[in-house]
Amino acid sequence: MWLASLSATQKLLLSFLVRIVTELSRNQSSSATVGFINFNSNFDYVPPHVMQQVPWAAFYSANLYNNSTQPIHFNVPLVLYAFHLPQRQSIFHSIRSSIMTILKSFNLLGKTKKVIVVLDPHEVKPRERERLANAFLECGAVDVIYVMAVPEGLNIVRLDFKLREFTSLSSSDSAEQLFPERFSNLSGIPYRVAYTHNPPFTFRQSYQNQTVGIDRDFIDIIAKHQLTVAEYRNVPNSIVISQLYQDKTIDFATFRFTKYPQDKPFSELYFPNHYRYCLAVPKTYHPFFHEQMIWPYATDLWILVFGLSGFFLLYRSVLQMVLRQHFPSAFRVINTSLHLLRISLLFLLSEYYTAMLTANLAQSNVPTYPRTLEAFAKSNIPVLVTQAHSFPYFEDHAEVGARVLEFNSSRIYDPTWLSMVQLCELFRYTISQTTKALVKELHHWHYHLINEPIKSTVVTSPFRETSPLLQRFQFYITRLYEAGIWDHIVQQWTHNTRGTLRFDQNDSVLMLEHFIPVYIVGGYLYLIAVVVFLVEIVVHRVQMRA
């Protein structure tokens, strides 16, 4: 019966709100709560009617001017806000603080949210409405419509896609028309990214004077999906992270953190990589040069070689003279065949010896260092760490923990006989700096990385707390990681390092394939020698017959 006392404009407002709440509630994949904020005085009739018409939805009502309002911890993606001008005319600051209170109370910072602002056009003038819209933008709320009940009907507006001007809407528009998808096309709205020198994730390439790295490639793919670009800003390592967000000049940073202060001014962004800690052990070898040079053949092959050698000696000393005197016609055929056989066998054995000798010289040492954690536990190599208590692996494996050395800046360490804990993915880039900080700088080819993590830590990156881009950006990170894009980029930078940080060119170990041209040239020379020998035999026989 109380509906009869409402005006036609109020009834129109109620039917509009009921329809939009119904559409948005049904579009949710899971049950979500609808929040009512400050629906008192002029708009106190709205909550009870909406709740009666949408009984399947959950509702939560709060009053900003009630100090007892506490933050909640459930999902409130749709907020209906009855806006009233603050009593104190600090205007913009009061409006912004009220909006921040709403977002924090409803746990909506950095999350997708839709806001319907109901206001009185006689109380809120266009100037105040524009300030209200700017305050919502600064707080990271872009899906906001403003509903004003006027005698002619409902006046509904929202900001355009560039978030600069108001555009008019119709009360008959659907929820998708009122709240269009804004984050699939960010043309003209670039990502502003801060980074430090942290190869291979992000660093400044000297000869091209541009930012490169794993994070750069990954972020550019996401920006391309959203039809925008990323602008990178190099900041020093000493800068306090909170300073980056005071002037609102960046959206997020590629820094990796394991712990944040409780009063952090930003939200948490999760890149796919974790901090995985592995053991790097120095490479040690057992040389066997005499075995390589003197004993390249198997025993049965040596028996064959010595047997043939004895036969040819017997032939040259005894059989050759007997055949020449008693069987001169057969001697020519047998002697020539045996001569060719001897040349062929010498060619094959020398070629095989050359190949084996080259292969042995390419890997002239037998590795004696452990290659797995199981083998490392059985070795006696000490481990140098800064904080042993932060690695449970040493406590769980007493035989390894007994060899742990806590780093002491007053002592001098020789890294050539010490194993060290390194970040698995950054091993090639950090081992030189680690050993240089001790006494002697060594490079990654002096160490073997046991690619079995002894510890894994989840890391996060800071994203501006009031940015509306966080949830969509995190969505792209998750999907691209599931598609294998992140692993592909990491493999490009760590296994086939590009740019100025290419380490493969410094590896001086000779490989068997390096000597393929030698084998080819040697083979041709042997073949030419055989051909020349055959030609000499033919020429000799022709001369003898003549």
Coordinates of C-alpha atoms in Angstrom, one line a residue:
M1 CA 0.0 0.0 0.0
W2 CA 2.9 2.3 0.7
L3 CA 3.7 2.4 -3.1
A4 CA 0.6 4.5 -3.6
S5 CA 2.3 7.4 -1.8
L6 CA 5.2 7.4 -4.3
S7 CA 5.4 9.7 -7.2
A8 CA 5.6 8.5 -10.8
T9 CA 9.3 9.5 -11.0
Q10 CA 10.0 7.5 -7.8
K11 CA 8.2 4.5 -9.2
L12 CA 10.2 4.8 -12.4
L13 CA 13.4 4.9 -10.4
L14 CA 12.5 1.8 -8.4
S15 CA 11.6 -0.2 -11.5
F16 CA 14.8 0.8 -13.2
L17 CA 16.9 -0.2 -10.1
V18 CA 15.0 -3.5 -9.8
R19 CA 15.6 -4.4 -13.4
I20 CA 19.3 -3.6 -13.4
V21 CA 19.9 -5.4 -10.1
T22 CA 18.0 -8.4 -11.5
E23 CA 20.0 -8.5 -14.7
L24 CA 23.4 -8.1 -12.9
S25 CA 22.5 -10.7 -10.3
R26 CA 21.5 -13.3 -12.8
N27 CA 24.7 -12.6 -14.9
Q28 CA 26.9 -13.5 -11.9
S29 CA 28.5 -16.9 -12.0
S30 CA 28.1 -17.2 -8.2
S31 CA 25.9 -15.5 -5.7
A32 CA 27.0 -12.0 -4.9
T33 CA 25.9 -9.3 -2.5
V34 CA 24.3 -6.0 -3.5
G35 CA 25.3 -3.1 -1.3
F36 CA 23.2 -0.1 -0.3
I37 CA 25.1 3.0 0.9
N38 CA 23.4 6.0 2.6
F39 CA 19.9 5.2 1.5
N40 CA 18.2 7.4 4.1
S41 CA 16.1 10.6 4.0
N42 CA 15.0 11.2 0.4
F43 CA 15.8 7.7 -0.8
D44 CA 14.8 5.5 2.2
Y45 CA 12.1 3.8 0.1
V46 CA 14.5 2.2 -2.3
P47 CA 16.1 -0.7 -0.3
P48 CA 13.0 -2.4 1.0
H49 CA 11.3 -2.3 -2.4
V50 CA 14.3 -3.6 -4.2
M51 CA 14.9 -6.4 -1.7
Q52 CA 11.2 -7.4 -2.0
Q53 CA 11.4 -7.6 -5.8
V54 CA 14.7 -9.4 -5.9
P55 CA 14.4 -12.0 -3.2
W56 CA 17.1 -14.3 -4.5
A57 CA 19.9 -11.7 -4.1
A58 CA 21.8 -10.9 -0.9
F59 CA 21.9 -7.3 0.3
Y60 CA 24.0 -5.3 2.7
S61 CA 23.2 -1.8 3.9
A62 CA 25.6 0.7 5.4
N63 CA 25.7 4.3 6.4
L64 CA 29.0 6.2 5.8
Y65 CA 28.3 8.6 8.6
N66 CA 27.9 5.8 11.1
N67 CA 31.3 5.2 12.7
S68 CA 30.4 1.7 13.6
T69 CA 30.5 0.5 10.0
Q70 CA 33.1 -2.2 9.7
P71 CA 34.9 -3.7 6.6
I72 CA 33.4 -6.8 5.2
H73 CA 35.1 -9.8 3.6
F74 CA 32.7 -11.1 1.0
N75 CA 32.1 -10.1 -2.6
V76 CA 30.0 -7.0 -3.2
P77 CA 30.4 -6.3 -7.0
L78 CA 27.4 -4.0 -7.2
V79 CA 27.0 -0.9 -5.1
L80 CA 24.0 1.4 -5.0
Y81 CA 25.1 4.7 -3.6
A82 CA 22.7 7.5 -2.6
F83 CA 25.0 10.5 -2.8
H84 CA 24.5 13.6 -0.7
L85 CA 26.8 16.6 -0.5
P86 CA 29.1 16.5 2.6
Q87 CA 28.1 18.8 5.4
R88 CA 31.5 20.3 5.5
Q89 CA 32.4 22.0 2.3
S90 CA 35.9 20.5 1.8
I91 CA 34.1 19.2 -1.3
F92 CA 36.6 17.1 -3.3
H93 CA 38.5 15.8 -0.3
S94 CA 35.4 14.8 1.5
I95 CA 33.9 13.2 -1.6
R96 CA 37.1 11.2 -2.3
S97 CA 37.4 10.0 1.3
S98 CA 33.8 8.9 1.3
I99 CA 34.4 6.8 -1.9
M100 CA 37.6 5.3 -0.5
T101 CA 35.6 4.4 2.6
I102 CA 33.0 2.6 0.4
L103 CA 35.6 0.7 -1.6
K104 CA 37.6 -0.4 1.5
S105 CA 34.5 -1.3 3.5
F106 CA 33.2 -3.4 0.6
N107 CA 36.6 -4.9 -0.1
L108 CA 36.6 -3.5 -3.7
L109 CA 40.0 -2.0 -4.2
G110 CA 41.6 -3.5 -7.3
K111 CA 38.6 -5.6 -8.1
T112 CA 35.8 -5.4 -10.6
K113 CA 32.9 -3.3 -9.4
K114 CA 29.8 -1.6 -10.7
V115 CA 28.4 1.4 -9.0
I116 CA 25.0 3.1 -9.5
V117 CA 25.0 6.5 -8.0
V118 CA 21.5 7.9 -7.2
L119 CA 21.5 11.6 -6.6
D120 CA 19.1 14.5 -6.3
P121 CA 19.6 16.9 -9.3
H122 CA 18.3 19.9 -7.2
E123 CA 21.0 19.2 -4.5
V124 CA 23.9 18.0 -6.7
K125 CA 24.7 20.5 -9.4
P126 CA 26.6 19.6 -12.6
R127 CA 29.8 21.0 -11.1
E128 CA 29.6 18.7 -8.0
R129 CA 28.6 15.8 -10.2
E130 CA 31.8 16.3 -12.2
R131 CA 33.9 16.4 -9.1
L132 CA 32.2 13.2 -7.9
A133 CA 33.0 11.5 -11.2
N134 CA 36.7 12.6 -11.0
A135 CA 36.8 11.3 -7.4
F136 CA 35.5 7.9 -8.5
L137 CA 38.2 7.8 -11.3
E138 CA 41.0 8.6 -8.8
C139 CA 39.8 5.8 -6.6
G140 CA 39.8 3.3 -9.5
A141 CA 36.0 3.0 -10.1
V142 CA 35.2 3.4 -13.8
D143 CA 32.0 1.4 -14.2
V144 CA 29.8 4.1 -12.6
I145 CA 26.5 5.4 -13.8
Y146 CA 24.7 8.5 -12.3
V147 CA 20.9 8.3 -12.0
M148 CA 18.9 11.5 -11.4
A149 CA 15.1 11.5 -11.0
V150 CA 13.6 14.5 -12.7
P151 CA 9.9 15.3 -13.4
E152 CA 10.3 14.2 -17.0
G153 CA 11.7 10.8 -16.1
L154 CA 15.2 9.5 -15.4
N155 CA 18.4 11.3 -16.5
I156 CA 21.2 8.7 -16.7
V157 CA 24.7 9.5 -17.6
R158 CA 28.2 8.0 -17.5
L159 CA 31.7 8.8 -18.7
D160 CA 32.6 7.9 -22.2
F161 CA 35.3 5.3 -23.1
K162 CA 38.1 7.9 -22.9
L163 CA 36.8 8.8 -19.4
R164 CA 36.6 12.5 -20.2
E165 CA 33.1 13.6 -21.1
F166 CA 29.6 12.5 -19.9
T167 CA 27.4 10.6 -22.3
S168 CA 23.6 10.2 -21.9
L169 CA 21.9 6.9 -21.5
S170 CA 18.3 5.6 -21.7
S171 CA 16.4 4.1 -18.8
S172 CA 15.5 1.2 -21.2
D173 CA 19.1 0.3 -21.9
S174 CA 20.3 -3.1 -20.8
A175 CA 22.9 -3.7 -18.1
E176 CA 25.5 -4.5 -20.8
Q177 CA 24.8 -1.1 -22.4
L178 CA 25.0 0.7 -19.1
F179 CA 28.2 -1.0 -18.1
P180 CA 30.1 -1.8 -21.3
E181 CA 33.4 -3.7 -21.4
R182 CA 36.1 -1.1 -20.9
F183 CA 39.3 -3.0 -20.4
S184 CA 39.5 -5.0 -23.7
N185 CA 40.4 -1.8 -25.5
L186 CA 42.7 0.6 -23.6
S187 CA 43.8 2.6 -26.7
G188 CA 45.2 5.9 -25.5
I189 CA 45.6 4.6 -21.9
P190 CA 49.1 3.1 -21.6
Y191 CA 50.5 1.0 -18.8
R192 CA 53.1 2.9 -16.8
V193 CA 55.6 0.4 -15.4
A194 CA 58.5 1.0 -13.1
Y195 CA 61.5 -1.3 -13.0
T196 CA 65.1 -1.7 -11.7
H197 CA 68.1 -3.4 -13.2
N198 CA 67.3 -7.1 -12.7
P199 CA 68.4 -9.2 -15.6
P200 CA 67.0 -11.3 -17.2
F201 CA 63.6 -10.0 -16.1
T202 CA 64.1 -6.3 -16.8
F203 CA 67.2 -4.3 -17.6
R204 CA 68.5 -1.5 -19.9
Q205 CA 70.2 -2.8 -23.0
S206 CA 73.3 -0.6 -23.5
Y207 CA 73.9 -0.8 -27.3
Q208 CA 70.2 -0.4 -28.2
N209 CA 69.3 1.9 -25.3
Q210 CA 66.0 0.2 -24.6
T211 CA 64.3 -1.8 -21.9
V212 CA 64.4 -5.6 -22.5
G213 CA 63.9 -8.7 -20.5
I214 CA 61.4 -11.4 -19.7
D215 CA 58.9 -9.1 -18.0
R216 CA 59.2 -6.6 -20.8
D217 CA 58.2 -9.2 -23.4
F218 CA 55.4 -10.6 -21.3
I219 CA 53.9 -7.2 -20.4
D220 CA 54.1 -6.1 -24.1
I221 CA 52.0 -9.2 -25.1
I222 CA 49.3 -8.2 -22.5
A223 CA 49.3 -4.6 -23.6
K224 CA 49.0 -5.7 -27.3
H225 CA 45.9 -7.8 -26.3
Q226 CA 44.4 -4.7 -24.8
L227 CA 45.3 -2.5 -27.8
T228 CA 47.7 -0.3 -25.8
V229 CA 51.4 0.0 -25.0
A230 CA 53.5 0.0 -21.9
E231 CA 55.8 2.9 -20.9
Y232 CA 58.8 1.9 -18.8
R233 CA 60.5 4.0 -16.2
N234 CA 63.9 3.0 -14.7
V235 CA 64.1 3.7 -11.0
P236 CA 67.1 3.2 -8.6
N237 CA 67.2 0.3 -6.2
S238 CA 67.4 2.7 -3.3
I239 CA 64.0 4.2 -3.9
V240 CA 61.3 3.5 -1.3
I241 CA 58.4 1.7 -3.0
S242 CA 55.8 3.8 -1.4
Q243 CA 57.3 6.9 -3.0
L244 CA 56.4 5.6 -6.5
Y245 CA 52.6 5.8 -5.7
Q246 CA 52.4 9.1 -4.0
D247 CA 52.4 11.1 -7.3
K248 CA 50.4 8.4 -9.1
T249 CA 52.8 8.4 -12.1
I250 CA 53.0 4.6 -12.4
D251 CA 50.4 1.8 -12.5
F252 CA 52.7 -1.1 -11.3
A253 CA 56.3 -2.1 -10.8
T254 CA 58.1 -5.3 -11.8
F255 CA 59.9 -5.5 -8.4
R256 CA 59.6 -8.8 -6.6
F257 CA 58.8 -8.9 -2.9
T258 CA 58.3 -11.7 -0.4
K259 CA 57.0 -9.4 2.4
Y260 CA 55.2 -6.1 2.5
P261 CA 54.5 -3.7 5.3
Q262 CA 51.0 -3.9 6.6
D263 CA 50.2 -0.3 5.6
K264 CA 51.3 -0.8 2.0
P265 CA 49.8 1.7 -0.4
F266 CA 49.3 -0.8 -3.2
S267 CA 47.7 -4.1 -4.2
E268 CA 49.5 -7.3 -4.9
L269 CA 50.2 -8.5 -8.5
Y270 CA 51.3 -12.1 -9.0
F271 CA 53.7 -12.8 -11.9
P272 CA 54.1 -16.5 -12.8
N273 CA 57.6 -17.0 -11.4
H274 CA 58.5 -17.9 -7.9
Y275 CA 61.8 -17.5 -6.1
R276 CA 63.4 -21.0 -6.4
Y277 CA 66.7 -21.4 -4.6
C278 CA 69.2 -24.0 -5.9
L279 CA 72.7 -25.1 -5.0
A280 CA 75.6 -24.1 -7.2
V281 CA 78.6 -26.4 -6.8
P282 CA 82.1 -25.8 -8.2
K283 CA 83.1 -28.0 -11.1
T284 CA 86.0 -30.3 -10.4
Y285 CA 87.6 -32.9 -12.7
H286 CA 89.9 -35.9 -12.7
P287 CA 92.2 -35.7 -15.8
F288 CA 93.3 -38.9 -17.7
F289 CA 95.5 -37.6 -20.5
H290 CA 97.7 -40.7 -20.7
E291 CA 94.7 -43.0 -21.1
Q292 CA 93.3 -40.7 -23.8
M293 CA 96.6 -40.8 -25.8
I294 CA 97.7 -44.4 -25.3
W295 CA 94.6 -46.5 -24.9
P296 CA 91.9 -45.2 -27.2
Y297 CA 90.8 -48.7 -28.5
A298 CA 89.0 -51.6 -26.9
T299 CA 90.9 -54.7 -26.1
D300 CA 89.5 -56.8 -28.9
L301 CA 90.4 -54.1 -31.4
W302 CA 93.9 -54.0 -30.0
I303 CA 94.2 -57.8 -30.5
L304 CA 93.1 -57.3 -34.1
V305 CA 95.6 -54.5 -34.7
F306 CA 98.5 -56.5 -33.2
G307 CA 97.4 -59.6 -35.1
L308 CA 97.4 -57.8 -38.5
S309 CA 100.6 -56.1 -37.7
G310 CA 102.3 -59.4 -37.0
F311 CA 100.9 -60.9 -40.2
F312 CA 102.2 -58.0 -42.3
L313 CA 105.7 -58.3 -40.6
L314 CA 105.7 -62.0 -41.3
Y315 CA 104.7 -61.4 -44.9
R316 CA 107.4 -58.7 -45.5
S317 CA 110.1 -60.8 -43.9
V318 CA 109.3 -64.3 -45.2
L319 CA 106.2 -64.8 -47.3
Q320 CA 106.9 -62.0 -49.8
M321 CA 110.3 -63.5 -50.8
V322 CA 108.9 -67.0 -51.1
L323 CA 106.0 -65.8 -53.3
R324 CA 108.3 -63.7 -55.5
Q325 CA 110.7 -66.6 -56.2
H326 CA 108.3 -69.5 -56.5
F327 CA 105.0 -68.0 -57.6
P328 CA 105.9 -64.8 -59.5
S329 CA 102.5 -64.5 -61.3
A330 CA 100.5 -64.9 -58.1
F331 CA 102.9 -62.6 -56.2
R332 CA 101.8 -59.5 -58.2
V333 CA 98.1 -60.1 -57.5
I334 CA 98.6 -61.0 -53.8
N335 CA 101.1 -58.3 -53.1
T336 CA 99.0 -55.6 -54.6
S337 CA 95.9 -56.7 -52.7
L338 CA 97.7 -56.9 -49.4
H339 CA 99.2 -53.5 -50.0
L340 CA 95.8 -52.0 -50.6
L341 CA 94.4 -53.8 -47.5
R342 CA 97.2 -52.4 -45.4
I343 CA 96.6 -48.8 -46.6
S344 CA 92.8 -49.1 -46.0
L345 CA 93.3 -50.5 -42.5
L346 CA 95.8 -47.7 -41.7
F347 CA 93.3 -45.2 -43.0
L348 CA 90.5 -46.5 -40.9
L349 CA 92.5 -46.9 -37.7
S350 CA 94.1 -43.5 -38.0
E351 CA 90.8 -41.8 -38.8
Y352 CA 89.1 -43.5 -35.9
Y353 CA 92.1 -42.6 -33.6
T354 CA 91.9 -39.0 -34.7
A355 CA 88.2 -38.8 -34.0
M356 CA 88.5 -40.4 -30.6
L357 CA 91.4 -38.3 -29.6
T358 CA 89.6 -35.1 -30.6
A359 CA 86.5 -36.2 -28.7
N360 CA 88.6 -36.9 -25.6
L361 CA 90.4 -33.6 -25.9
A362 CA 87.0 -31.8 -26.1
Q363 CA 86.1 -33.4 -22.8
S364 CA 89.5 -33.9 -21.4
N365 CA 88.3 -34.3 -17.8
V366 CA 86.1 -36.7 -15.9
P367 CA 83.6 -34.7 -13.7
T368 CA 83.8 -35.5 -10.0
Y369 CA 81.3 -32.9 -8.7
P370 CA 77.8 -33.9 -7.6
R371 CA 75.0 -33.3 -10.1
T372 CA 72.0 -34.1 -7.9
L373 CA 71.0 -33.3 -4.3
E374 CA 71.3 -36.9 -3.4
A375 CA 74.9 -36.9 -4.7
F376 CA 75.6 -33.6 -3.0
A377 CA 74.4 -35.0 0.4
K378 CA 77.1 -37.8 0.0
S379 CA 79.9 -35.3 -0.8
N380 CA 82.0 -33.2 1.5
I381 CA 81.6 -29.9 -0.2
P382 CA 80.8 -27.1 2.3
V383 CA 77.9 -24.7 1.7
L384 CA 78.2 -20.9 2.2
V385 CA 74.9 -19.1 3.0
T386 CA 73.9 -15.9 4.7
Q387 CA 71.0 -17.1 6.8
A388 CA 71.0 -20.8 7.2
H389 CA 67.9 -20.8 9.4
S390 CA 65.8 -19.6 6.4
F391 CA 66.4 -22.9 4.5
P392 CA 64.6 -25.8 6.1
Y393 CA 66.5 -28.1 3.7
F394 CA 69.6 -27.8 5.9
E395 CA 67.6 -28.8 9.0
D396 CA 66.0 -31.7 7.4
H397 CA 69.3 -33.1 6.0
A398 CA 71.7 -33.1 8.9
E399 CA 74.6 -34.4 6.8
V400 CA 74.4 -31.2 4.7
G401 CA 73.6 -28.9 7.6
A402 CA 76.9 -30.0 9.3
R403 CA 78.8 -28.5 6.3
V404 CA 77.0 -25.1 6.3
L405 CA 79.1 -22.0 6.7
E406 CA 77.4 -18.8 7.9
F407 CA 78.7 -15.9 5.9
N408 CA 81.0 -13.6 8.0
S409 CA 82.1 -10.3 6.4
S410 CA 85.4 -10.4 8.4
R411 CA 86.5 -13.6 6.9
I412 CA 87.9 -14.4 3.4
Y413 CA 86.4 -17.2 1.4
D414 CA 87.7 -19.1 -1.6
P415 CA 84.7 -19.7 -3.9
T416 CA 86.6 -22.4 -5.9
W417 CA 85.8 -25.0 -3.2
L418 CA 82.5 -23.7 -1.8
S419 CA 79.0 -24.3 -3.0
M420 CA 76.5 -21.5 -2.7
V421 CA 72.7 -21.0 -2.8
Q422 CA 71.6 -19.1 -5.9
L423 CA 68.2 -18.2 -7.5
C424 CA 67.7 -21.0 -10.0
E425 CA 66.6 -18.8 -12.9
L426 CA 69.1 -16.0 -12.2
F427 CA 72.1 -18.3 -11.6
R428 CA 73.9 -17.3 -14.9
Y429 CA 73.5 -13.6 -14.0
T430 CA 74.2 -13.5 -10.2
I431 CA 77.0 -16.0 -9.7
S432 CA 79.7 -13.6 -10.9
Q433 CA 78.5 -10.9 -8.5
T434 CA 78.3 -13.3 -5.6
T435 CA 81.8 -14.6 -6.1
K436 CA 83.2 -11.2 -6.7
A437 CA 81.8 -10.1 -3.3
L438 CA 84.0 -12.8 -1.8
V439 CA 87.5 -12.7 -3.2
K440 CA 87.7 -14.1 -6.6
E441 CA 85.2 -13.5 -9.4
L442 CA 84.1 -16.7 -11.1
H443 CA 81.6 -17.2 -14.0
H444 CA 78.7 -19.5 -14.4
W445 CA 80.8 -22.1 -16.4
H446 CA 82.9 -22.6 -13.3
Y447 CA 79.9 -23.9 -11.5
H448 CA 77.2 -26.6 -11.9
L449 CA 73.7 -25.7 -10.9
I450 CA 71.8 -28.5 -9.2
N451 CA 68.4 -27.8 -10.7
E452 CA 66.5 -29.2 -7.7
P453 CA 65.1 -26.4 -5.6
I454 CA 65.8 -26.5 -1.9
K455 CA 63.3 -23.7 -1.3
S456 CA 60.5 -22.0 -3.2
T457 CA 59.0 -18.7 -2.2
V458 CA 55.9 -16.9 -3.6
V459 CA 56.7 -13.4 -4.6
T460 CA 54.4 -10.5 -5.5
S461 CA 54.8 -7.2 -7.3
P462 CA 53.1 -3.9 -6.3
F463 CA 50.2 -2.6 -8.3
R464 CA 48.6 0.8 -7.7
E465 CA 45.8 0.2 -5.1
T466 CA 43.3 2.4 -6.8
S467 CA 43.9 1.3 -10.3
P468 CA 40.9 -0.5 -12.0
L469 CA 43.3 -2.4 -14.3
L470 CA 44.6 -4.9 -11.8
Q471 CA 42.0 -7.6 -12.1
R472 CA 42.1 -7.7 -15.9
F473 CA 45.9 -7.6 -16.0
Q474 CA 46.0 -10.5 -13.5
F475 CA 43.5 -12.3 -15.6
Y476 CA 45.8 -12.0 -18.7
I477 CA 48.8 -13.2 -16.7
T478 CA 47.0 -16.3 -15.6
R479 CA 45.7 -17.2 -19.0
L480 CA 49.0 -16.6 -20.8
Y481 CA 50.8 -18.6 -18.2
E482 CA 48.4 -21.5 -18.7
A483 CA 49.0 -21.2 -22.4
G484 CA 52.7 -21.7 -21.9
I485 CA 53.7 -18.2 -23.1
W486 CA 55.6 -17.3 -19.9
D487 CA 57.6 -20.5 -20.0
H488 CA 58.4 -19.9 -23.6
I489 CA 59.8 -16.4 -22.9
V490 CA 61.8 -17.7 -19.9
Q491 CA 63.3 -20.4 -22.0
Q492 CA 64.3 -17.9 -24.7
W493 CA 66.1 -15.7 -22.1
T494 CA 67.7 -18.4 -19.9
H495 CA 68.6 -21.2 -22.3
N496 CA 69.4 -19.1 -25.4
T497 CA 70.3 -15.7 -23.9
R498 CA 69.9 -12.8 -26.3
G499 CA 71.4 -9.4 -26.6
T500 CA 74.4 -8.2 -24.7
L501 CA 74.0 -10.8 -22.0
R502 CA 74.8 -13.8 -24.2
F503 CA 77.0 -16.1 -22.2
D504 CA 77.2 -19.1 -24.7
Q505 CA 79.9 -17.3 -26.6
N506 CA 82.2 -17.4 -23.6
D507 CA 82.1 -21.2 -23.2
S508 CA 85.5 -22.5 -24.3
V509 CA 84.8 -26.2 -24.2
L510 CA 85.6 -27.9 -27.5
M511 CA 82.9 -30.0 -29.0
L512 CA 83.2 -33.0 -31.3
E513 CA 81.3 -31.2 -34.1
H514 CA 83.9 -28.4 -34.1
F515 CA 86.3 -30.8 -35.8
I516 CA 84.0 -32.1 -38.5
P517 CA 85.9 -30.0 -41.1
V518 CA 89.2 -31.7 -40.0
Y519 CA 87.7 -35.1 -40.6
I520 CA 86.4 -34.2 -44.0
V521 CA 89.7 -32.7 -45.1
G522 CA 91.7 -35.6 -43.7
G523 CA 89.4 -38.1 -45.4
Y524 CA 89.8 -36.4 -48.8
L525 CA 93.6 -36.4 -48.4
Y526 CA 93.6 -40.1 -47.6
L527 CA 91.3 -40.8 -50.6
I528 CA 93.6 -38.8 -52.9
A529 CA 96.6 -40.7 -51.6
V530 CA 94.9 -44.0 -52.4
V531 CA 94.0 -42.8 -55.9
V532 CA 97.6 -41.6 -56.5
F533 CA 98.9 -44.9 -55.4
L534 CA 96.6 -46.8 -57.7
V535 CA 97.6 -44.6 -60.6
E536 CA 101.3 -45.3 -59.9
I537 CA 100.7 -49.0 -59.9
V538 CA 98.9 -48.7 -63.3
V539 CA 101.7 -46.6 -64.7
H540 CA 104.3 -49.0 -63.4
R541 CA 102.6 -52.0 -65.0
V542 CA 102.3 -50.2 -68.4
Q543 CA 106.0 -49.3 -68.3
M544 CA 106.9 -52.9 -67.4
R545 CA 104.9 -54.3 -70.3
A546 CA 106.4 -51.8 -72.7

